[in-house]
GROMACS .gro file of N, CA, C and O in nm:
model
  504
    1VAL      N    1   6.765   1.547  -2.903
    1VAL     CA    2   6.638   1.476  -2.888
    1VAL      C    3   6.524   1.566  -2.935
    1VAL      O    4   6.520   1.685  -2.902
    2GLN      N    5   6.435   1.507  -3.011
    2GLN     CA    6   6.319   1.584  -3.058
    2GLN      C    7   6.192   1.502  -3.045
    2GLN      O    8   6.191   1.381  -3.072
    3LEU      N    9   6.087   1.569  -3.002
    3LEU     CA   10   5.953   1.513  -3.007
    3LEU      C   11   5.871   1.608  -3.093
    3LEU      O   12   5.863   1.727  -3.063
    4VAL      N   13   5.813   1.555  -3.199
    4VAL     CA   14   5.740   1.641  -3.291
    4VAL      C   15   5.598   1.589  -3.305
    4VAL      O   16   5.575   1.477  -3.352
    5GLU      N   17   5.504   1.674  -3.263
    5GLU     CA   18   5.363   1.636  -3.271
    5GLU      C   19   5.303   1.681  -3.404
    5GLU      O   20   5.349   1.778  -3.465
    6SER      N   21   5.200   1.612  -3.445
    6SER     CA   22   5.124   1.651  -3.564
    6SER      C   23   4.983   1.597  -3.552
    6SER      O   24   4.954   1.515  -3.465
    7GLY      N   25   4.896   1.645  -3.640
    7GLY     CA   26   4.760   1.594  -3.645
    7GLY      C   27   4.655   1.687  -3.589
    7GLY      O   28   4.536   1.663  -3.605
    8GLY      N   29   4.698   1.792  -3.522
    8GLY     CA   30   4.601   1.884  -3.467
    8GLY      C   31   4.532   1.963  -3.577
    8GLY      O   32   4.592   2.000  -3.676
    9THR      N   33   4.403   1.986  -3.557
    9THR     CA   34   4.324   2.060  -3.654
    9THR      C   35   4.193   2.103  -3.590
    9THR      O   36   4.172   2.081  -3.472
   10SER      N   37   4.108   2.166  -3.667
   10SER     CA   38   3.975   2.203  -3.620
   10SER      C   39   3.874   2.103  -3.674
   10SER      O   40   3.878   2.067  -3.791
   11THR      N   41   3.784   2.059  -3.588
   11THR     CA   42   3.681   1.967  -3.631
   11THR      C   43   3.559   1.984  -3.542
   11THR      O   44   3.563   2.058  -3.443
   12GLN      N   45   3.452   1.916  -3.576
   12GLN     CA   46   3.329   1.932  -3.502
   12GLN      C   47   3.317   1.830  -3.389
   12GLN      O   48   3.378   1.722  -3.393
   13ALA      N   49   3.240   1.867  -3.291
   13ALA     CA   50   3.213   1.777  -3.179
   13ALA      C   51   3.154   1.647  -3.232
   13ALA      O   52   3.073   1.648  -3.326
   14GLY      N   53   3.195   1.538  -3.169
   14GLY     CA   54   3.151   1.406  -3.212
   14GLY      C   55   3.244   1.340  -3.310
   14GLY      O   56   3.232   1.219  -3.336
   15GLY      N   57   3.336   1.416  -3.363
   15GLY     CA   58   3.429   1.362  -3.462
   15GLY      C   59   3.549   1.295  -3.399
   15GLY      O   60   3.555   1.276  -3.276
   16SER      N   61   3.643   1.259  -3.484
   16SER     CA   62   3.763   1.187  -3.439
   16SER      C   63   3.887   1.254  -3.497
   16SER      O   64   3.884   1.314  -3.604
   17LEU      N   65   3.995   1.240  -3.424
   17LEU     CA   66   4.126   1.286  -3.469
   17LEU      C   67   4.231   1.187  -3.423
   17LEU      O   68   4.211   1.116  -3.324
   18ARG      N   69   4.342   1.186  -3.494
   18ARG     CA   70   4.458   1.112  -3.447
   18ARG      C   71   4.577   1.205  -3.443
   18ARG      O   72   4.616   1.263  -3.544
   19LEU      N   73   4.632   1.219  -3.323
   19LEU     CA   74   4.755   1.294  -3.306
   19LEU      C   75   4.873   1.197  -3.308
   19LEU      O   76   4.861   1.085  -3.261
   20SER      N   77   4.983   1.244  -3.362
   20SER     CA   78   5.104   1.162  -3.364
   20SER      C   79   5.221   1.238  -3.305
   20SER      O   80   5.229   1.361  -3.317
   21CYS      N   81   5.310   1.164  -3.245
   21CYS     CA   82   5.433   1.219  -3.188
   21CYS      C   83   5.548   1.133  -3.237
   21CYS      O   84   5.550   1.012  -3.210
   22VAL      N   85   5.639   1.193  -3.311
   22VAL     CA   86   5.756   1.120  -3.359
   22VAL      C   87   5.876   1.159  -3.274
   22VAL      O   88   5.908   1.278  -3.262
   23ALA      N   89   5.938   1.059  -3.216
   23ALA     CA   90   6.053   1.082  -3.128
   23ALA      C   91   6.181   1.044  -3.201
   23ALA      O   92   6.189   0.940  -3.265
   24SER      N   93   6.283   1.127  -3.187
   24SER     CA   94   6.410   1.100  -3.253
   24SER      C   95   6.524   1.153  -3.168
   24SER      O   96   6.504   1.233  -3.076
   25GLY      N   97   6.643   1.107  -3.199
   25GLY     CA   98   6.762   1.156  -3.131
   25GLY      C   99   6.809   1.073  -3.014
   25GLY      O  100   6.910   1.105  -2.951
   26ALA      N  101   6.738   0.968  -2.981
   26ALA     CA  102   6.776   0.880  -2.871
   26ALA      C  103   6.706   0.746  -2.893
   26ALA      O  104   6.613   0.735  -2.972
   27SER      N  105   6.751   0.646  -2.818
   27SER     CA  106   6.687   0.515  -2.829
   27SER      C  107   6.555   0.510  -2.753
   27SER      O  108   6.467   0.431  -2.783
   28PHE      N  109   6.543   0.593  -2.653
   28PHE     CA  110   6.424   0.600  -2.568
   28PHE      C  111   6.394   0.468  -2.498
   28PHE      O  112   6.279   0.438  -2.464
   29ASP      N  113   6.499   0.388  -2.478
   29ASP     CA  114   6.480   0.266  -2.400
   29ASP      C  115   6.445   0.304  -2.257
   29ASP      O  116   6.513   0.386  -2.196
   30GLY      N  117   6.343   0.242  -2.203
   30GLY     CA  118   6.304   0.270  -2.066
   30GLY      C  119   6.221   0.396  -2.050
   30GLY      O  120   6.193   0.437  -1.937
   31TYR      N  121   6.181   0.458  -2.158
   31TYR     CA  122   6.103   0.581  -2.151
   31TYR      C  123   5.954   0.553  -2.166
   31TYR      O  124   5.913   0.469  -2.244
   32THR      N  125   5.877   0.627  -2.090
   32THR     CA  126   5.734   0.632  -2.115
   32THR      C  127   5.702   0.759  -2.192
   32THR      O  128   5.777   0.859  -2.183
   33PHE      N  129   5.594   0.755  -2.266
   33PHE     CA  130   5.550   0.870  -2.344
   33PHE      C  131   5.412   0.912  -2.296
   33PHE      O  132   5.323   0.828  -2.279
   34SER      N  133   5.397   1.040  -2.278
   34SER     CA  134   5.271   1.094  -2.227
   34SER      C  135   5.218   1.201  -2.321
   34SER      O  136   5.294   1.266  -2.393
   35TRP      N  137   5.087   1.217  -2.315
   35TRP     CA  138   5.021   1.329  -2.382
   35TRP      C  139   4.964   1.421  -2.274
   35TRP      O  140   4.896   1.373  -2.182
   36PHE      N  141   4.994   1.547  -2.287
   36PHE     CA  142   4.939   1.650  -2.201
   36PHE      C  143   4.859   1.746  -2.289
   36PHE      O  144   4.875   1.748  -2.412
   37ARG      N  145   4.777   1.826  -2.224
   37ARG     CA  146   4.708   1.932  -2.300
   37ARG      C  147   4.690   2.054  -2.211
   37ARG      O  148   4.684   2.044  -2.089
   38ARG      N  149   4.684   2.168  -2.279
   38ARG     CA  150   4.655   2.294  -2.210
   38ARG      C  151   4.542   2.361  -2.283
   38ARG      O  152   4.559   2.402  -2.398
   39ALA      N  153   4.428   2.369  -2.216
   39ALA     CA  154   4.311   2.435  -2.274
   39ALA      C  155   4.323   2.586  -2.248
   39ALA      O  156   4.391   2.627  -2.154
   40PRO      N  157   4.258   2.666  -2.328
   40PRO     CA  158   4.264   2.812  -2.308
   40PRO      C  159   4.223   2.850  -2.166
   40PRO      O  160   4.117   2.810  -2.118
   41GLY      N  161   4.309   2.924  -2.100
   41GLY     CA  162   4.278   2.973  -1.967
   41GLY      C  163   4.289   2.870  -1.857
   41GLY      O  164   4.251   2.897  -1.742
   42LYS      N  165   4.340   2.752  -1.889
   42LYS     CA  166   4.349   2.646  -1.787
   42LYS      C  167   4.492   2.597  -1.772
   42LYS      O  168   4.577   2.621  -1.857
   43ASP      N  169   4.516   2.525  -1.665
   43ASP     CA  170   4.648   2.467  -1.643
   43ASP      C  171   4.667   2.344  -1.733
   43ASP      O  172   4.570   2.280  -1.775
   44ARG      N  173   4.791   2.313  -1.758
   44ARG     CA  174   4.822   2.193  -1.833
   44ARG      C  175   4.780   2.070  -1.753
   44ARG      O  176   4.796   2.066  -1.631
   45GLU      N  177   4.730   1.970  -1.823
   45GLU     CA  178   4.688   1.847  -1.756
   45GLU      C  179   4.734   1.727  -1.836
   45GLU      O  180   4.744   1.731  -1.958
   46ALA      N  181   4.761   1.620  -1.764
   46ALA     CA  182   4.799   1.495  -1.829
   46ALA      C  183   4.675   1.428  -1.886
   46ALA      O  184   4.570   1.426  -1.823
   47VAL      N  185   4.688   1.375  -2.005
   47VAL     CA  186   4.576   1.312  -2.074
   47VAL      C  187   4.593   1.161  -2.082
   47VAL      O  188   4.499   1.086  -2.054
   48SER      N  189   4.711   1.117  -2.118
   48SER     CA  190   4.733   0.975  -2.139
   48SER      C  191   4.881   0.945  -2.133
   48SER      O  192   4.965   1.035  -2.145
   49CYS      N  193   4.912   0.819  -2.113
   49CYS     CA  194   5.052   0.776  -2.106
   49CYS      C  195   5.061   0.632  -2.153
   49CYS      O  196   4.967   0.554  -2.137
   50ILE      N  197   5.174   0.598  -2.209
   50ILE     CA  198   5.199   0.460  -2.248
   50ILE      C  199   5.339   0.418  -2.207
   50ILE      O  200   5.435   0.494  -2.226
   51ASN      N  201   5.348   0.301  -2.149
   51ASN     CA  202   5.475   0.237  -2.120
   51ASN      C  203   5.494   0.134  -2.230
   51ASN      O  204   5.428   0.030  -2.230
   52ARG      N  205   5.583   0.164  -2.324
   52ARG     CA  206   5.596   0.080  -2.442
   52ARG      C  207   5.649  -0.058  -2.410
   52ARG      O  208   5.614  -0.157  -2.474
   53ASN      N  209   5.734  -0.068  -2.310
   53ASN     CA  210   5.790  -0.198  -2.274
   53ASN      C  211   5.684  -0.291  -2.219
   53ASN      O  212   5.683  -0.410  -2.247
   54GLU      N  213   5.596  -0.236  -2.136
   54GLU     CA  214   5.494  -0.319  -2.071
   54GLU      C  215   5.364  -0.323  -2.149
   54GLU      O  216   5.282  -0.413  -2.129
   55GLY      N  217   5.341  -0.222  -2.231
   55GLY     CA  218   5.211  -0.209  -2.296
   55GLY      C  219   5.108  -0.148  -2.203
   55GLY      O  220   4.988  -0.153  -2.229
   56THR      N  221   5.153  -0.089  -2.092
   56THR     CA  222   5.061  -0.028  -1.996
   56THR      C  223   5.015   0.107  -2.046
   56THR      O  224   5.093   0.183  -2.103
   57GLU      N  225   4.888   0.138  -2.024
   57GLU     CA  226   4.832   0.266  -2.065
   57GLU      C  227   4.764   0.331  -1.945
   57GLU      O  228   4.714   0.262  -1.855
   58TRP      N  229   4.759   0.463  -1.948
   58TRP     CA  230   4.688   0.538  -1.846
   58TRP      C  231   4.609   0.649  -1.915
   58TRP      O  232   4.655   0.706  -2.015
   59TYR      N  233   4.491   0.679  -1.863
   59TYR     CA  234   4.408   0.787  -1.916
   59TYR      C  235   4.346   0.866  -1.801
   59TYR      O  236   4.308   0.808  -1.699
   60ARG      N  237   4.331   0.994  -1.821
   60ARG     CA  238   4.255   1.071  -1.724
   60ARG      C  239   4.108   1.034  -1.742
   60ARG      O  240   4.063   0.993  -1.851
   61ASP      N  241   4.032   1.051  -1.636
   61ASP     CA  242   3.894   1.003  -1.637
   61ASP      C  243   3.811   1.063  -1.749
   61ASP      O  244   3.726   0.994  -1.809
   62SER      N  245   3.833   1.190  -1.778
   62SER     CA  246   3.746   1.257  -1.875
   62SER      C  247   3.763   1.208  -2.019
   62SER      O  248   3.680   1.239  -2.104
   63VAL      N  249   3.868   1.130  -2.044
   63VAL     CA  250   3.889   1.081  -2.181
   63VAL      C  251   3.880   0.929  -2.189
   63VAL      O  252   3.889   0.873  -2.299
   64LYS      N  253   3.863   0.863  -2.077
   64LYS     CA  254   3.854   0.717  -2.079
   64LYS      C  255   3.738   0.673  -2.167
   64LYS      O  256   3.628   0.726  -2.158
   65GLY      N  257   3.765   0.573  -2.250
   65GLY     CA  258   3.662   0.524  -2.340
   65GLY      C  259   3.651   0.602  -2.469
   65GLY      O  260   3.584   0.559  -2.563
   66ARG      N  261   3.716   0.718  -2.476
   66ARG     CA  262   3.712   0.800  -2.598
   66ARG      C  263   3.849   0.811  -2.663
   66ARG      O  264   3.859   0.820  -2.785
   67PHE      N  265   3.954   0.812  -2.584
   67PHE     CA  266   4.090   0.826  -2.634
   67PHE      C  267   4.163   0.693  -2.620
   67PHE      O  268   4.139   0.616  -2.526
   68ALA      N  269   4.255   0.669  -2.712
   68ALA     CA  270   4.338   0.549  -2.705
   68ALA      C  271   4.479   0.585  -2.750
   68ALA      O  272   4.497   0.647  -2.855
   69VAL      N  273   4.576   0.545  -2.669
   69VAL     CA  274   4.717   0.572  -2.701
   69VAL      C  275   4.780   0.446  -2.754
   69VAL      O  276   4.748   0.335  -2.711
   70SER      N  277   4.868   0.462  -2.851
   70SER     CA  278   4.939   0.348  -2.908
   70SER      C  279   5.078   0.391  -2.949
   70SER      O  280   5.105   0.510  -2.961
   71SER      N  281   5.164   0.292  -2.969
   71SER     CA  282   5.299   0.325  -3.013
   71SER      C  283   5.340   0.232  -3.125
   71SER      O  284   5.292   0.120  -3.137
   72ASP      N  285   5.430   0.281  -3.207
   72ASP     CA  286   5.477   0.208  -3.323
   72ASP      C  287   5.626   0.236  -3.335
   72ASP      O  288   5.667   0.351  -3.340
   73SER      N  289   5.705   0.129  -3.337
   73SER     CA  290   5.849   0.148  -3.347
   73SER      C  291   5.905   0.082  -3.472
   73SER      O  292   6.023   0.050  -3.478
   74SER      N  293   5.821   0.061  -3.571
   74SER     CA  294   5.865  -0.011  -3.690
   74SER      C  295   5.970   0.066  -3.768
   74SER      O  296   6.070   0.011  -3.812
   75ALA      N  297   5.950   0.194  -3.784
   75ALA     CA  298   6.048   0.276  -3.856
   75ALA      C  299   6.108   0.378  -3.761
   75ALA      O  300   6.226   0.377  -3.732
   76LYS      N  301   6.024   0.464  -3.711
   76LYS     CA  302   6.062   0.558  -3.606
   76LYS      C  303   5.974   0.533  -3.487
   76LYS      O  304   5.870   0.468  -3.498
   77ILE      N  305   6.014   0.585  -3.374
   77ILE     CA  306   5.929   0.574  -3.256
   77ILE      C  307   5.816   0.675  -3.271
   77ILE      O  308   5.841   0.796  -3.274
   78THR      N  309   5.696   0.624  -3.284
   78THR     CA  310   5.579   0.710  -3.300
   78THR      C  311   5.477   0.673  -3.194
   78THR      O  312   5.448   0.555  -3.173
   79VAL      N  313   5.426   0.773  -3.128
   79VAL     CA  314   5.321   0.754  -3.028
   79VAL      C  315   5.198   0.828  -3.078
   79VAL      O  316   5.204   0.947  -3.107
   80ASN      N  317   5.089   0.755  -3.090
   80ASN     CA  318   4.966   0.812  -3.142
   80ASN      C  319   4.862   0.827  -3.033
   80ASN      O  320   4.856   0.745  -2.940
   81LEU      N  321   4.781   0.927  -3.047
   81LEU     CA  322   4.666   0.945  -2.957
   81LEU      C  323   4.541   0.951  -3.046
   81LEU      O  324   4.521   1.046  -3.120
   82HIS      N  325   4.463   0.845  -3.041
   82HIS     CA  326   4.339   0.837  -3.116
   82HIS      C  327   4.229   0.896  -3.031
   82HIS      O  328   4.205   0.848  -2.918
   83MET      N  329   4.160   0.994  -3.083
   83MET     CA  330   4.058   1.065  -3.006
   83MET      C  331   3.924   1.052  -3.077
   83MET      O  332   3.909   1.096  -3.192
   84ASP      N  333   3.830   0.992  -3.011
   84ASP     CA  334   3.695   0.972  -3.067
   84ASP      C  335   3.594   1.050  -2.984
   84ASP      O  336   3.619   1.089  -2.870
   85ARG      N  337   3.476   1.067  -3.042
   85ARG     CA  338   3.364   1.138  -2.975
   85ARG      C  339   3.415   1.266  -2.909
   85ARG      O  340   3.393   1.289  -2.789
   86LEU      N  341   3.483   1.345  -2.988
   86LEU     CA  342   3.543   1.466  -2.936
   86LEU      C  343   3.438   1.563  -2.884
   86LEU      O  344   3.326   1.572  -2.937
   87LYS      N  345   3.476   1.636  -2.780
   87LYS     CA  346   3.389   1.734  -2.716
   87LYS      C  347   3.456   1.870  -2.723
   87LYS      O  348   3.578   1.880  -2.738
   88GLU      N  349   3.376   1.974  -2.708
   88GLU     CA  350   3.432   2.109  -2.711
   88GLU      C  351   3.538   2.125  -2.602
   88GLU      O  352   3.638   2.195  -2.624
   89GLU      N  353   3.519   2.059  -2.490
   89GLU     CA  354   3.616   2.072  -2.382
   89GLU      C  355   3.748   2.001  -2.410
   89GLU      O  356   3.841   2.009  -2.331
   90ASP      N  357   3.756   1.930  -2.522
   90ASP     CA  358   3.884   1.872  -2.563
   90ASP      C  359   3.970   1.973  -2.638
   90ASP      O  360   4.086   1.944  -2.671
   91THR      N  361   3.916   2.090  -2.664
   91THR     CA  362   3.993   2.195  -2.730
   91THR      C  363   4.114   2.233  -2.645
   91THR      O  364   4.100   2.265  -2.527
   92ALA      N  365   4.232   2.224  -2.704
   92ALA     CA  366   4.355   2.250  -2.630
   92ALA      C  367   4.474   2.237  -2.722
   92ALA      O  368   4.462   2.187  -2.835
   93ILE      N  369   4.588   2.281  -2.671
   93ILE     CA  370   4.715   2.246  -2.735
   93ILE      C  371   4.760   2.115  -2.671
   93ILE      O  372   4.766   2.104  -2.547
   94TYR      N  373   4.789   2.018  -2.754
   94TYR     CA  374   4.830   1.886  -2.706
   94TYR      C  375   4.980   1.871  -2.722
   94TYR      O  376   5.036   1.898  -2.828
   95TYR      N  377   5.043   1.826  -2.614
   95TYR     CA  378   5.188   1.811  -2.610
   95TYR      C  379   5.226   1.665  -2.585
   95TYR      O  380   5.163   1.596  -2.505
   96CYS      N  381   5.331   1.624  -2.652
   96CYS     CA  382   5.390   1.494  -2.628
   96CYS      C  383   5.509   1.514  -2.534
   96CYS      O  384   5.584   1.613  -2.546
   97ALA      N  385   5.528   1.422  -2.441
   97ALA     CA  386   5.639   1.432  -2.347
   97ALA      C  387   5.693   1.292  -2.319
   97ALA      O  388   5.622   1.193  -2.333
   98ALA      N  389   5.818   1.286  -2.278
   98ALA     CA  390   5.882   1.158  -2.249
   98ALA      C  391   5.963   1.167  -2.121
   98ALA      O  392   6.020   1.272  -2.088
   99ARG      N  393   5.969   1.054  -2.053
   99ARG     CA  394   6.045   1.048  -1.928
   99ARG      C  395   6.092   0.905  -1.909
   99ARG      O  396   6.015   0.811  -1.930
  100LYS      N  397   6.216   0.890  -1.868
  100LYS     CA  398   6.267   0.757  -1.835
  100LYS      C  399   6.199   0.713  -1.706
  100LYS      O  400   6.191   0.790  -1.610
  101TRP      N  401   6.153   0.589  -1.707
  101TRP     CA  402   6.074   0.542  -1.593
  101TRP      C  403   6.088   0.392  -1.582
  101TRP      O  404   6.055   0.319  -1.673
  102TYR      N  405   6.137   0.349  -1.466
  102TYR     CA  406   6.151   0.207  -1.441
  102TYR      C  407   6.061   0.160  -1.328
  102TYR      O  408   6.079   0.052  -1.274
  103GLY      N  409   5.964   0.241  -1.292
  103GLY     CA  410   5.878   0.210  -1.179
  103GLY      C  411   5.759   0.124  -1.210
  103GLY      O  412   5.677   0.099  -1.125
  104GLY      N  413   5.747   0.078  -1.334
  104GLY     CA  414   5.629   0.002  -1.374
  104GLY      C  415   5.515   0.096  -1.409
  104GLY      O  416   5.496   0.200  -1.343
  105GLY      N  417   5.438   0.060  -1.508
  105GLY     CA  418   5.328   0.146  -1.549
  105GLY      C  419   5.378   0.279  -1.598
  105GLY      O  420   5.481   0.288  -1.667
  106CYS      N  421   5.306   0.385  -1.563
  106CYS     CA  422   5.344   0.521  -1.602
  106CYS      C  423   5.376   0.603  -1.479
  106CYS      O  424   5.322   0.577  -1.371
  107PRO      N  425   5.463   0.701  -1.492
  107PRO     CA  426   5.492   0.787  -1.377
  107PRO      C  427   5.370   0.870  -1.341
  107PRO      O  428   5.284   0.896  -1.426
  108PRO      N  429   5.358   0.910  -1.215
  108PRO     CA  430   5.248   1.000  -1.179
  108PRO      C  431   5.250   1.122  -1.267
  108PRO      O  432   5.357   1.175  -1.301
  109PRO      N  433   5.134   1.169  -1.307
  109PRO     CA  434   5.128   1.281  -1.403
  109PRO      C  435   5.198   1.407  -1.354
  109PRO      O  436   5.233   1.492  -1.435
  110THR      N  437   5.217   1.417  -1.224
  110THR     CA  438   5.281   1.538  -1.171
  110THR      C  439   5.433   1.533  -1.180
  110THR      O  440   5.500   1.632  -1.155
  111TYR      N  441   5.487   1.417  -1.211
  111TYR     CA  442   5.632   1.405  -1.221
  111TYR      C  443   5.683   1.485  -1.341
  111TYR      O  444   5.619   1.493  -1.445
  112ARG      N  445   5.803   1.538  -1.325
  112ARG     CA  446   5.862   1.620  -1.432
  112ARG      C  447   5.896   1.533  -1.552
  112ARG      O  448   5.955   1.427  -1.538
  113MET      N  449   5.861   1.580  -1.668
  113MET     CA  450   5.898   1.512  -1.792
  113MET      C  451   6.034   1.561  -1.838
  113MET      O  452   6.072   1.676  -1.813
  114GLU      N  453   6.109   1.474  -1.906
  114GLU     CA  454   6.243   1.512  -1.950
  114GLU      C  455   6.241   1.584  -2.084
  114GLU      O  456   6.321   1.675  -2.105
  115PHE      N  457   6.157   1.541  -2.173
  115PHE     CA  458   6.153   1.599  -2.307
  115PHE      C  459   6.009   1.635  -2.343
  115PHE      O  460   5.916   1.561  -2.309
  116TRP      N  461   5.997   1.745  -2.415
  116TRP     CA  462   5.867   1.794  -2.456
  116TRP      C  463   5.868   1.828  -2.605
  116TRP      O  464   5.968   1.876  -2.657
  117GLY      N  465   5.754   1.806  -2.668
  117GLY     CA  466   5.734   1.859  -2.801
  117GLY      C  467   5.679   2.001  -2.792
  117GLY      O  468   5.652   2.051  -2.682
  118LYS      N  469   5.662   2.063  -2.908
  118LYS     CA  470   5.614   2.201  -2.911
  118LYS      C  471   5.462   2.211  -2.914
  118LYS      O  472   5.408   2.321  -2.898
  119GLY      N  473   5.396   2.101  -2.936
  119GLY     CA  474   5.251   2.101  -2.930
  119GLY      C  475   5.182   2.106  -3.064
  119GLY      O  476   5.239   2.151  -3.164
  120THR      N  477   5.058   2.060  -3.065
  120THR     CA  478   4.973   2.067  -3.183
  120THR      C  479   4.834   2.105  -3.135
  120THR      O  480   4.788   2.057  -3.031
  121THR      N  481   4.769   2.194  -3.208
  121THR     CA  482   4.645   2.254  -3.162
  121THR      C  483   4.522   2.179  -3.212
  121THR      O  484   4.510   2.152  -3.332
  122VAL      N  485   4.435   2.149  -3.118
  122VAL     CA  486   4.307   2.084  -3.149
  122VAL      C  487   4.194   2.179  -3.111
  122VAL      O  488   4.190   2.227  -2.997
  123ILE      N  489   4.106   2.206  -3.205
  123ILE     CA  490   3.992   2.294  -3.180
  123ILE      C  491   3.865   2.218  -3.216
  123ILE      O  492   3.849   2.173  -3.330
  124ILE      N  493   3.779   2.204  -3.118
  124ILE     CA  494   3.653   2.132  -3.137
  124ILE      C  495   3.538   2.230  -3.128
  124ILE      O  496   3.524   2.300  -3.027
  125SER      N  497   3.457   2.234  -3.230
  125SER     CA  498   3.344   2.327  -3.233
  125SER      C  499   3.213   2.250  -3.231
  125SER      O  500   3.207   2.134  -3.274
  126SER      N  501   3.111   2.316  -3.184
  126SER     CA  502   2.980   2.251  -3.175
  126SER      C  503   2.908   2.254  -3.308
  126SER      O  504   2.945   2.328  -3.398
   0.00000   0.00000   0.00000
């Protein structure tokens, strides 16, 4: 199983980025996909989650209205994180993670994820 993130780069505050996570090696039926981030000197935090079966989405408060998660299974399973009105505090390594979940919606962010990507770096400058 592999989760491979891409799209991280350096950009200015107020700009937009799209991160992508391509999942392979399994059917991922019943899995939710989450985005986490770790900012310099801070703990990892959950940013967003999508339950592809239900279309349910979750966002942490600080990104609501600015970030949008989506999924595409037309060719490969791809989970995108669209980030608008970026702020310096969005600077972090962003990780894609997956977990099988039948509880409806998304699992609590503190629950252990089964699979992780290696991350993609986002740097926002003023």
